[in-house]
Amino acid sequence: MRPLLAHKTVFVWSDLYYNYSFPGDHPFKSIRESLTKKYLEQKGLFHEIEQVAPDPVSEDMLLEVHSREYVNQIKRMSERGQGMLDEGDTPAFRGIFEASLVRVAGNLKALKEIESGNFVHAVNIGGGLHHAKRDSAGGFCVFNDIAILVKEAEKRYQRVAILDIDGHHFDGTQSLLYQDDKSLKISMHMFHPNFFPGSGSINEIGEGKGKGLTVNIPLPPGTADDAYLMAFNEVAYPVLERFKPEIIILEVGGDSHFGDPLVELKLSTMGYAEVIKKVHELAHRLSEGRLIMTGGGGYNYDATARVWTLAIAEIAGIKETELDLLHDCCSTASTPFVIEKVKKIVEKLKEVHHIS
Ligand SMILES: [Zn+2]
Ligand SMILES: [Zn+2]
């Protein structure tokens, strides 16, 4: 492999990530992380990508976005090891506090490595738990590592952009940063009556000083590569470009993949790769390369691990033909009905966000 200094990438990892895995038949399992590690090793990516462990962080860091009462409540339930942390999606298990904290620490390590100039890109597949809110867990997420990362990044950078391509709306991240005027928040997600979490309509655009800095791209079930990329190219991309971020945070939930059992978006690994390639190019063009990729949801474990491995290879600038084996066979196509729907959504978004 050739030297890849321009794309020097660090992979933040702790074996404690395995502990964030819900028991029984709960869909959120850290097998996604172990499979990704396996692929990265098999494909020789660790010859080019350095691994570092998160530094220990004080729990006070959580207070950047969570209340003291909530943090204490999680600690108590973590010791007890039972009960529900939300209305029924997120059960407590013994040690869930520590397992959640280390994932936050991973994001902060990623930022530190970029700030110090040791690396241009950083990846923390343990991060991306975007449903957690100030006083509540939600959708398998306990602490909102993304919002904490943004708050920390804002101490150094004037303009921080988040693009969240998880199949679900980033409701926690949105609510924690809704009035924030130093960050641009973009979410591409499935939107449909009764689909979790229910928020993320076009008209949710931020409040106060943050008005206009939240961009929701709600997509109908059945949105495949073609329509998804149209929405990305015509809305997310120009909005990111216009914002001129100093650093980009990319939340790559694997559940927009067509094989996901919980979300009915139909992205293939090729669709994902195209988005990631473009965001990577933007980071080099606008942000001196500064790019942090996190994980997120993903309930087809193998598809999620393949999406993440391919994303990491793209960001690190590694183009081995061996990697092609991780791709799906083919790109996906939306039905004409879905394409028409997405076209209308794009038109509306262009109006709301003044995109020419
Ligand atoms: Zn690069
Ligand atoms: Zn999700």
JSON list of N, CA, C and O and ligand atoms in Angstrom, two decimals, residues 130-131 166-168 255 297 299, ligand 2:
[
{"chain": "A", "resi": 130, "resn": "HIS", "atom": "N", "xyz": [-27.45, 9.05, 18.85]},
{"chain": "A", "resi": 130, "resn": "HIS", "atom": "CA", "xyz": [-28.06, 10.36, 18.61]},
{"chain": "A", "resi": 130, "resn": "HIS", "atom": "C", "xyz": [-29.48, 10.58, 19.15]},
{"chain": "A", "resi": 130, "resn": "HIS", "atom": "O", "xyz": [-30.04, 11.64, 18.96]},
{"chain": "A", "resi": 131, "resn": "HIS", "atom": "N", "xyz": [-30.05, 9.57, 19.80]},
{"chain": "A", "resi": 131, "resn": "HIS", "atom": "CA", "xyz": [-31.43, 9.75, 20.30]},
{"chain": "A", "resi": 131, "resn": "HIS", "atom": "C", "xyz": [-31.47, 10.26, 21.75]},
{"chain": "A", "resi": 131, "resn": "HIS", "atom": "O", "xyz": [-32.54, 10.64, 22.23]},
{"chain": "A", "resi": 166, "resn": "ASP", "atom": "N", "xyz": [-27.92, 8.15, 9.55]},
{"chain": "A", "resi": 166, "resn": "ASP", "atom": "CA", "xyz": [-28.64, 7.04, 10.17]},
{"chain": "A", "resi": 166, "resn": "ASP", "atom": "C", "xyz": [-30.06, 7.03, 9.60]},
{"chain": "A", "resi": 166, "resn": "ASP", "atom": "O", "xyz": [-30.60, 8.07, 9.23]},
{"chain": "A", "resi": 167, "resn": "GLY", "atom": "N", "xyz": [-30.69, 5.86, 9.56]},
{"chain": "A", "resi": 167, "resn": "GLY", "atom": "CA", "xyz": [-32.04, 5.77, 9.01]},
{"chain": "A", "resi": 167, "resn": "GLY", "atom": "C", "xyz": [-33.11, 6.43, 9.86]},
{"chain": "A", "resi": 167, "resn": "GLY", "atom": "O", "xyz": [-34.23, 6.64, 9.41]},
{"chain": "A", "resi": 168, "resn": "HIS", "atom": "N", "xyz": [-32.77, 6.74, 11.11]},
{"chain": "A", "resi": 168, "resn": "HIS", "atom": "CA", "xyz": [-33.71, 7.40, 12.02]},
{"chain": "A", "resi": 168, "resn": "HIS", "atom": "C", "xyz": [-33.35, 8.88, 12.17]},
{"chain": "A", "resi": 168, "resn": "HIS", "atom": "O", "xyz": [-32.17, 9.24, 12.09]},
{"chain": "A", "resi": 255, "resn": "ASP", "atom": "N", "xyz": [-28.29, 1.63, 9.44]},
{"chain": "A", "resi": 255, "resn": "ASP", "atom": "CA", "xyz": [-29.66, 1.15, 9.28]},
{"chain": "A", "resi": 255, "resn": "ASP", "atom": "C", "xyz": [-30.42, 1.79, 8.12]},
{"chain": "A", "resi": 255, "resn": "ASP", "atom": "O", "xyz": [-31.62, 1.55, 7.95]},
{"chain": "A", "resi": 297, "resn": "GLY", "atom": "N", "xyz": [-26.82, 3.62, 14.48]},
{"chain": "A", "resi": 297, "resn": "GLY", "atom": "CA", "xyz": [-27.63, 2.41, 14.50]},
{"chain": "A", "resi": 297, "resn": "GLY", "atom": "C", "xyz": [-27.13, 1.39, 13.48]},
{"chain": "A", "resi": 297, "resn": "GLY", "atom": "O", "xyz": [-26.10, 1.58, 12.83]},
{"chain": "A", "resi": 299, "resn": "TYR", "atom": "N", "xyz": [-28.89, -2.71, 12.36]},
{"chain": "A", "resi": 299, "resn": "TYR", "atom": "CA", "xyz": [-29.45, -3.93, 12.98]},
{"chain": "A", "resi": 299, "resn": "TYR", "atom": "C", "xyz": [-29.33, -5.13, 12.06]},
{"chain": "A", "resi": 299, "resn": "TYR", "atom": "O", "xyz": [-29.71, -6.22, 12.42]},
{"chain": "B", "resi": 2, "resn": "ZN", "atom": "ZN", "xyz": [-31.10, 4.37, 13.47]}
]
